[in-house]
Short mmCIF file of C-alpha atoms and ligand atoms in Angstrom, two decimals:
data_model
loop_
_atom_site.label_atom_id
_atom_site.label_comp_id
_atom_site.label_asym_id
_atom_site.label_seq_id
_atom_site.Cartn_x
_atom_site.Cartn_y
_atom_site.Cartn_z
CA GLU A 1 -18.01 37.03 27.92
CA ALA A 2 -19.45 34.88 25.00
CA LYS A 3 -17.70 37.31 22.58
CA ALA A 4 -14.54 36.69 24.50
CA ARG A 5 -14.77 32.96 24.38
CA GLY A 6 -15.57 32.71 20.74
CA ARG A 7 -12.55 35.44 20.68
CA ASN A 8 -10.22 32.48 22.45
CA ARG A 9 -11.60 29.90 20.52
CA ALA A 10 -10.46 31.83 17.19
CA SER A 11 -7.39 32.37 18.24
CA LEU A 12 -6.64 28.95 19.20
CA PHE A 13 -8.23 27.80 15.82
CA ASP A 14 -5.64 30.69 14.22
CA ASN A 15 -2.83 29.02 16.03
CA SER A 16 -3.38 25.76 15.23
CA MET A 17 -3.94 26.49 11.75
CA THR A 18 -0.99 28.49 11.68
CA GLN A 19 1.06 25.42 13.58
CA GLU A 20 -0.32 23.09 10.79
CA ALA A 21 0.56 25.16 7.84
CA SER A 22 4.19 25.29 9.66
CA ALA A 23 4.65 21.88 10.36
CA LEU A 24 3.74 21.25 6.78
CA LEU A 25 6.55 23.74 5.29
CA GLN A 26 8.65 21.67 7.46
CA ILE A 27 7.90 18.92 6.25
CA GLU A 28 7.93 20.18 2.59
CA GLN A 29 11.25 21.21 2.82
CA GLY A 30 12.54 17.95 4.48
CA LEU A 31 10.92 16.10 1.71
CA ARG A 32 12.96 18.42 -0.88
CA GLN A 33 16.37 16.47 0.73
CA VAL A 34 15.30 13.26 1.91
CA LEU A 35 16.69 11.24 -1.10
CA GLN A 36 20.27 12.75 -0.72
CA THR A 37 19.77 12.79 3.30
CA ARG A 38 18.68 8.78 3.11
CA GLN A 39 16.06 9.50 5.59
CA LEU A 40 13.78 7.06 3.94
CA ARG A 41 13.36 3.22 3.86
CA LEU A 42 11.09 1.09 3.47
CA HIS A 43 9.25 -1.40 5.80
CA TRP A 44 7.53 -4.86 4.59
CA GLN A 45 4.58 -6.02 5.67
CA PRO A 46 3.89 -10.09 4.91
CA MET A 47 0.97 -11.05 3.54
CA VAL A 48 -0.22 -14.38 4.17
CA ARG A 49 -2.79 -17.27 3.21
CA LEU A 50 -5.52 -17.25 5.41
CA ALA A 51 -5.92 -21.27 5.37
CA ASP A 52 -2.65 -22.07 6.78
CA GLY A 53 -0.51 -19.02 7.33
CA ALA A 54 1.97 -19.04 4.67
CA ILE A 55 3.92 -16.19 3.91
CA ILE A 56 2.78 -15.25 0.25
CA GLY A 57 4.40 -11.55 -0.56
CA ALA A 58 5.10 -8.92 1.27
CA GLU A 59 3.94 -5.01 0.67
CA ALA A 60 6.61 -2.31 0.74
CA LEU A 61 6.01 0.95 2.82
CA LEU A 62 7.24 3.89 3.08
CA ARG A 63 8.81 4.65 6.51
CA TRP A 64 10.46 8.59 7.34
CA HIS A 65 12.74 9.44 9.90
CA HIS A 66 13.36 13.17 10.24
CA PRO A 67 16.19 14.55 11.89
CA LYS A 68 14.35 16.89 13.92
CA LEU A 69 10.29 15.37 13.76
CA GLY A 70 11.29 12.01 14.61
CA GLU A 71 9.47 9.02 12.61
CA ILE A 72 6.61 10.92 9.82
CA GLY A 73 4.20 8.20 8.32
CA PRO A 74 3.28 8.26 4.68
CA GLN A 75 -0.01 9.08 5.33
CA ARG A 76 1.25 12.37 6.75
CA PHE A 77 3.72 13.10 4.05
CA ILE A 78 2.61 11.30 0.80
CA PRO A 79 0.10 13.88 0.17
CA VAL A 80 2.44 16.54 1.08
CA ALA A 81 4.94 15.08 -2.03
CA GLU A 82 2.02 14.71 -3.87
CA SER A 83 0.83 17.91 -4.21
CA CYS A 84 4.32 19.74 -4.96
CA GLY A 85 5.69 17.15 -7.12
CA LEU A 86 8.13 15.09 -4.82
CA ILE A 87 5.86 12.23 -5.35
CA CYS A 88 7.52 10.93 -9.00
CA ALA A 89 11.01 11.09 -7.57
CA ILE A 90 9.98 9.60 -4.02
CA GLY A 91 8.13 7.15 -6.17
CA SER A 92 10.50 5.95 -8.20
CA TRP A 93 13.53 5.26 -5.03
CA VAL A 94 10.30 3.12 -3.99
CA LEU A 95 9.99 0.72 -6.68
CA GLU A 96 13.87 0.39 -7.03
CA GLN A 97 14.93 -0.50 -3.43
CA ALA A 98 11.72 -3.21 -3.71
CA CYS A 99 12.95 -4.78 -6.89
CA GLY A 100 16.57 -4.64 -5.26
CA GLN A 101 15.13 -5.70 -2.26
CA LEU A 102 12.83 -8.76 -3.81
CA ALA A 103 16.07 -9.31 -6.06
CA GLU A 104 18.71 -9.90 -2.83
CA TRP A 105 16.44 -12.11 -1.31
CA ARG A 106 16.02 -14.77 -4.55
CA ALA A 107 19.66 -14.39 -4.82
CA ALA A 108 19.48 -15.61 -0.90
CA GLY A 109 17.30 -18.63 -1.99
CA LEU A 110 14.21 -16.93 0.03
CA LEU A 111 11.34 -17.33 -1.95
CA LEU A 112 9.01 -14.70 -2.02
CA PRO A 113 6.28 -15.14 -4.39
CA ARG A 114 5.63 -11.81 -4.62
CA ILE A 115 5.60 -7.86 -3.76
CA ALA A 116 3.24 -5.44 -3.48
CA VAL A 117 4.19 -1.47 -4.56
CA ASN A 118 1.92 1.29 -3.66
CA VAL A 119 1.96 3.63 -7.00
CA SER A 120 0.92 7.16 -6.42
CA VAL A 121 -2.12 8.22 -9.49
CA ARG A 122 0.85 11.02 -10.02
CA GLN A 123 2.88 8.50 -11.34
CA PHE A 124 1.02 7.08 -13.58
CA GLU A 125 0.55 10.48 -15.33
CA GLN A 126 3.83 12.74 -14.97
CA GLN A 127 6.61 9.68 -15.99
CA ASP A 128 7.19 6.73 -18.18
CA LEU A 129 6.09 3.79 -14.88
CA LEU A 130 5.72 1.33 -17.92
CA GLY A 131 9.52 2.12 -19.29
CA GLN A 132 10.82 2.06 -15.67
CA VAL A 133 9.24 -0.46 -14.50
CA ARG A 134 10.18 -3.02 -17.58
CA GLU A 135 14.10 -1.72 -16.78
CA LEU A 136 13.93 -2.46 -13.46
CA LEU A 137 12.24 -6.07 -14.02
CA ARG A 138 15.28 -6.51 -16.44
CA ARG A 139 17.84 -4.89 -14.65
CA HIS A 140 17.00 -6.88 -11.18
CA ALA A 141 16.19 -10.02 -13.44
CA LEU A 142 13.03 -10.77 -12.07
CA PRO A 143 9.69 -12.26 -12.90
CA PRO A 144 6.90 -9.64 -13.87
CA ASP A 145 4.70 -11.47 -11.48
CA CYS A 146 6.45 -10.90 -8.40
CA LEU A 147 5.29 -7.29 -8.81
CA GLU A 148 2.18 -5.97 -8.20
CA LEU A 149 1.79 -2.32 -7.82
CA GLU A 150 -1.12 -0.94 -6.02
CA VAL A 151 -3.16 1.39 -6.88
CA THR A 152 -5.93 3.31 -5.03
CA GLU A 153 -9.54 4.16 -6.39
CA SER A 154 -8.16 7.85 -7.24
CA LEU A 155 -7.38 6.34 -10.35
CA PHE A 156 -10.76 6.04 -11.65
CA ALA A 157 -10.77 9.63 -12.65
CA GLN A 158 -8.08 8.97 -15.14
CA ALA A 159 -9.77 5.86 -16.17
CA ALA A 160 -9.54 6.80 -19.42
CA GLN A 161 -6.01 8.17 -20.24
CA LEU A 162 -4.44 5.06 -18.10
CA ARG A 163 -6.12 2.33 -19.31
CA GLY A 164 -3.44 1.77 -21.86
CA VAL A 165 -0.49 2.52 -19.15
CA LEU A 166 -2.33 -0.49 -17.18
CA GLN A 167 -3.06 -2.91 -19.91
CA GLN A 168 0.49 -2.57 -21.39
CA LEU A 169 1.85 -3.14 -17.56
CA ARG A 170 -0.05 -6.30 -16.92
CA ALA A 171 1.23 -7.11 -20.55
CA LEU A 172 4.27 -7.45 -19.27
CA GLY A 173 2.97 -9.59 -16.62
CA VAL A 174 3.16 -6.89 -13.72
CA ARG A 175 -0.21 -7.77 -11.46
CA ILE A 176 -2.41 -4.52 -10.05
CA ALA A 177 -4.75 -4.70 -7.11
CA LEU A 178 -6.98 -1.93 -6.03
CA ASP A 179 -5.82 -0.83 -2.68
CA ASP A 180 -8.41 0.43 -0.41
CA PHE A 181 -11.51 -0.97 -2.12
CA GLY A 182 -14.13 0.06 -0.64
CA THR A 183 -13.55 3.86 0.43
CA GLY A 184 -13.49 5.57 -2.53
CA PHE A 185 -16.21 6.80 -5.12
CA SER A 186 -16.12 4.72 -7.75
CA SER A 187 -19.19 2.76 -8.50
CA LEU A 188 -18.88 -1.05 -9.02
CA GLY A 189 -19.64 -0.79 -13.01
CA GLN A 190 -16.27 1.22 -13.24
CA LEU A 191 -14.37 -1.65 -12.26
CA THR A 192 -14.38 -3.25 -15.50
CA ALA A 193 -13.14 -0.37 -16.88
CA LEU A 194 -9.47 -1.03 -15.63
CA PRO A 195 -7.55 -3.86 -15.84
CA LEU A 196 -7.26 -5.67 -12.76
CA ASP A 197 -6.03 -8.73 -10.64
CA ARG A 198 -6.82 -8.27 -7.46
CA LEU A 199 -9.14 -5.96 -4.70
CA LYS A 200 -7.64 -5.34 -1.50
CA ILE A 201 -10.39 -5.17 1.26
CA ASP A 202 -10.16 -1.98 3.00
CA ARG A 203 -9.26 -2.33 6.58
CA SER A 204 -12.19 -0.07 7.68
CA PHE A 205 -14.31 -3.32 6.39
CA VAL A 206 -12.56 -5.72 8.77
CA ALA A 207 -12.36 -3.42 11.93
CA GLU A 208 -16.12 -3.19 11.69
CA LEU A 209 -16.32 -7.25 11.05
CA GLY A 210 -18.10 -8.94 14.07
CA HIS A 211 -19.81 -5.40 14.92
CA SER A 212 -22.32 -4.66 12.02
CA ASN A 213 -23.96 -7.44 9.31
CA ASP A 214 -23.68 -4.59 7.12
CA ALA A 215 -19.43 -4.81 7.26
CA ALA A 216 -19.75 -9.15 7.02
CA ALA A 217 -22.81 -8.05 3.75
CA VAL A 218 -19.51 -5.48 2.03
CA VAL A 219 -17.35 -7.91 2.28
CA LEU A 220 -19.26 -11.03 1.14
CA ALA A 221 -20.54 -8.90 -2.20
CA VAL A 222 -16.40 -7.92 -2.26
CA VAL A 223 -15.67 -11.70 -3.05
CA THR A 224 -18.96 -12.40 -4.28
CA LEU A 225 -18.54 -9.67 -6.73
CA ALA A 226 -14.11 -10.46 -7.57
CA ARG A 227 -15.34 -14.36 -8.14
CA SER A 228 -17.67 -13.02 -10.84
CA LEU A 229 -14.87 -10.68 -12.42
CA GLY A 230 -12.14 -13.65 -11.94
CA LEU A 231 -10.46 -10.86 -9.64
CA ALA A 232 -8.41 -12.51 -6.33
CA VAL A 233 -9.11 -10.82 -2.63
CA ILE A 234 -7.16 -9.69 0.17
CA ALA A 235 -8.03 -8.51 3.40
CA GLU A 236 -5.99 -5.84 5.29
CA GLY A 237 -6.13 -4.80 8.74
CA VAL A 238 -6.86 -8.34 10.25
CA GLU A 239 -5.72 -7.50 13.85
CA THR A 240 -8.32 -10.51 15.72
CA GLU A 241 -8.71 -14.17 15.36
CA ALA A 242 -12.15 -13.45 15.21
CA GLN A 243 -11.85 -10.88 11.90
CA ARG A 244 -9.52 -13.93 10.67
CA GLU A 245 -12.39 -16.45 11.12
CA HIS A 246 -15.34 -14.26 9.28
CA LEU A 247 -13.04 -13.58 6.78
CA ARG A 248 -12.14 -17.18 6.26
CA GLU A 249 -16.23 -17.85 6.93
CA LEU A 250 -16.88 -15.00 3.73
CA GLY A 251 -14.32 -17.13 1.25
CA VAL A 252 -11.46 -14.53 1.40
CA GLU A 253 -8.30 -16.62 1.06
CA GLU A 254 -5.10 -13.95 1.77
CA ALA A 255 -4.83 -11.40 4.48
CA GLN A 256 -2.06 -9.06 6.21
CA GLY A 257 -2.47 -7.18 9.89
CA TRP A 258 -1.62 -7.17 12.89
CA LEU A 259 -2.80 -10.57 13.83
CA TYR A 260 -0.12 -11.55 11.73
CA HIS A 261 2.71 -9.29 11.12
CA ARG A 262 3.15 -5.48 11.15
CA ALA A 263 5.53 -4.11 8.81
CA LEU A 264 8.75 -5.15 9.16
CA SER A 265 12.70 -4.03 8.41
CA ALA A 266 14.36 -6.24 5.49
CA ALA A 267 16.52 -7.98 7.57
CA ALA A 268 13.71 -8.87 9.86
CA ILE A 269 11.77 -10.24 6.75
CA THR A 270 14.71 -12.00 6.04
CA ALA A 271 15.16 -13.57 9.21
CA LEU A 272 11.19 -14.72 8.88
CA LEU A 273 11.68 -15.97 5.74
CA ASP A 274 14.25 -18.32 6.78
CA ALA A 275 12.79 -19.27 9.88
CA ARG A 276 9.47 -19.92 7.54
CA GLY A 277 12.06 -21.35 4.38
CA GLY A 278 10.11 -25.03 4.78
CA ARG A 279 6.94 -23.84 4.56
CA LEU A 280 7.20 -21.45 1.55
CA GLN A 281 5.01 -22.60 -1.45
CA LEU A 282 3.80 -20.56 -4.23
CA PRO A 283 0.19 -19.25 -4.05
CA PRO A 284 -2.34 -20.95 -5.51
CA LYS A 285 -2.65 -19.13 -9.48
CA ALA A 286 -6.04 -17.74 -8.85
CA LEU A 287 -9.18 -17.84 -6.54
P1 LIG B 301 -2.06 1.19 2.47
O1 LIG B 301 -1.39 0.93 1.77
O2 LIG B 301 -3.35 0.57 2.56
O3 LIG B 301 -1.00 0.53 3.63
C1 LIG B 301 -1.72 0.05 4.86
C2 LIG B 301 -1.34 0.78 6.10
O4 LIG B 301 -2.03 -0.08 7.16
C3 LIG B 301 -0.10 0.84 6.38
O5 LIG B 301 -0.24 1.83 7.04
C4 LIG B 301 -0.24 -0.46 7.34
O6 LIG B 301 1.18 -0.20 7.88
C5 LIG B 301 -1.16 -0.28 8.25
N1 LIG B 301 -1.70 -1.61 8.96
C6 LIG B 301 -1.48 -3.25 8.43
N2 LIG B 301 -1.67 -3.45 9.07
C7 LIG B 301 -3.01 -3.32 9.97
C8 LIG B 301 -3.40 -3.61 11.01
O7 LIG B 301 -3.49 -4.77 11.36
N3 LIG B 301 -4.16 -2.19 11.91
C9 LIG B 301 -4.01 -1.20 11.33
N4 LIG B 301 -4.96 -0.50 12.54
N5 LIG B 301 -2.89 -0.80 10.53
C10 LIG B 301 -2.26 -1.85 9.42
P2 LIG B 301 1.43 3.04 6.55
O8 LIG B 301 2.45 2.08 6.82
O9 LIG B 301 1.13 3.84 7.50
O10 LIG B 301 0.74 3.58 4.97
C11 LIG B 301 -0.31 4.41 5.19
C12 LIG B 301 -0.36 4.52 3.59
O11 LIG B 301 0.50 5.35 2.65
C13 LIG B 301 -0.76 3.01 3.08
O12 LIG B 301 -1.65 2.64 3.43
C14 LIG B 301 -0.30 3.71 1.35
O13 LIG B 301 -1.75 4.02 1.11
C15 LIG B 301 0.85 4.73 1.68
N6 LIG B 301 1.98 4.53 1.46
C16 LIG B 301 3.07 4.20 1.94
N7 LIG B 301 3.79 3.93 1.50
C17 LIG B 301 3.73 4.08 0.20
C18 LIG B 301 4.74 4.27 -0.94
O14 LIG B 301 5.80 4.02 -1.40
N8 LIG B 301 4.04 5.48 -2.11
C19 LIG B 301 2.97 5.78 -1.86
N9 LIG B 301 2.59 6.55 -2.92
N10 LIG B 301 2.17 5.33 -0.84
C20 LIG B 301 2.31 4.58 0.18
MG1 LIG B 302 -0.94 -0.43 0.01
MG1 LIG B 303 -4.49 -0.51 1.70
MG1 LIG B 304 -6.07 1.05 3.67
#
């Protein structure tokens, strides 16, 4: 009987592996046409200043509506796009759309101080990211410091080769933020190996605030470290007022999360900026 159960489990397992494999295949096939078929769009999550809730930026987050599978989250398809080499074309599309949208907002007199765009490490490795960004800023007449590129700690593995590209991007005036900070494998020492402007505290630490003293200790350590390295800090995934208060007490100045806004369509952002127009202010230069 135990054997039969074992066999059952094994076949269940096989079955779900097969399903997963075919889902991945569908995703990969879908991704090959995703740009031509206009199934991708960007949503935007506002970034706020904790002191007064003013909108000081927005992060572009990719959304995919698959004709058969429905909404597929980036967590699911970005890794597939990275492994099958489609991430560069998709990443270029994202940068183009994001800069175009920012130019549109600016042309409409809506002053959004900065946008953040997630960039895969593959885009640094496999394309002329610097040339592309330079061209986009020029074409859309955008001040370089309006654009922040979000990179992850996986970049540290290639630190030596990519350091030059990052430095040139920063020389151009573009900002670099380290996303999901604290979840990767980088050591603190590595932080000084790459030119960065901002640390983005991962939402797993924010979620633990109030439940664990360790999380508060980590956030405080990040803030202290950032100050001493001259980096700004933003917290992601703020969902409750208690978390917001905690973050403020710990000295974090900027945040994003569902407590403030979910990721919204560009039209919803336009409406939000319009309604808030009078309160829009440029962010403080640095921490
Ligand atoms: P991320 O850059 O760390 O983005 C934050 C994620 O947290 C987003 O998920 C956002 O919708 C979600 N989020 C924001 N506030 C809250 C909150 O208060 N609570 C909770 N539980 N979640 C919150 P999303 O949009 O599913 O994106 C997931 C990841 O996919 C992103 O993580 C980013 O790594 C990647 N991604 C998204 N767009 C792009 C893109 O254009 N290019 C690349 N390379 N990666 C992207
Ligand atoms: Mg991000
Ligand atoms: Mg993040
Ligand atoms: Mg994260």
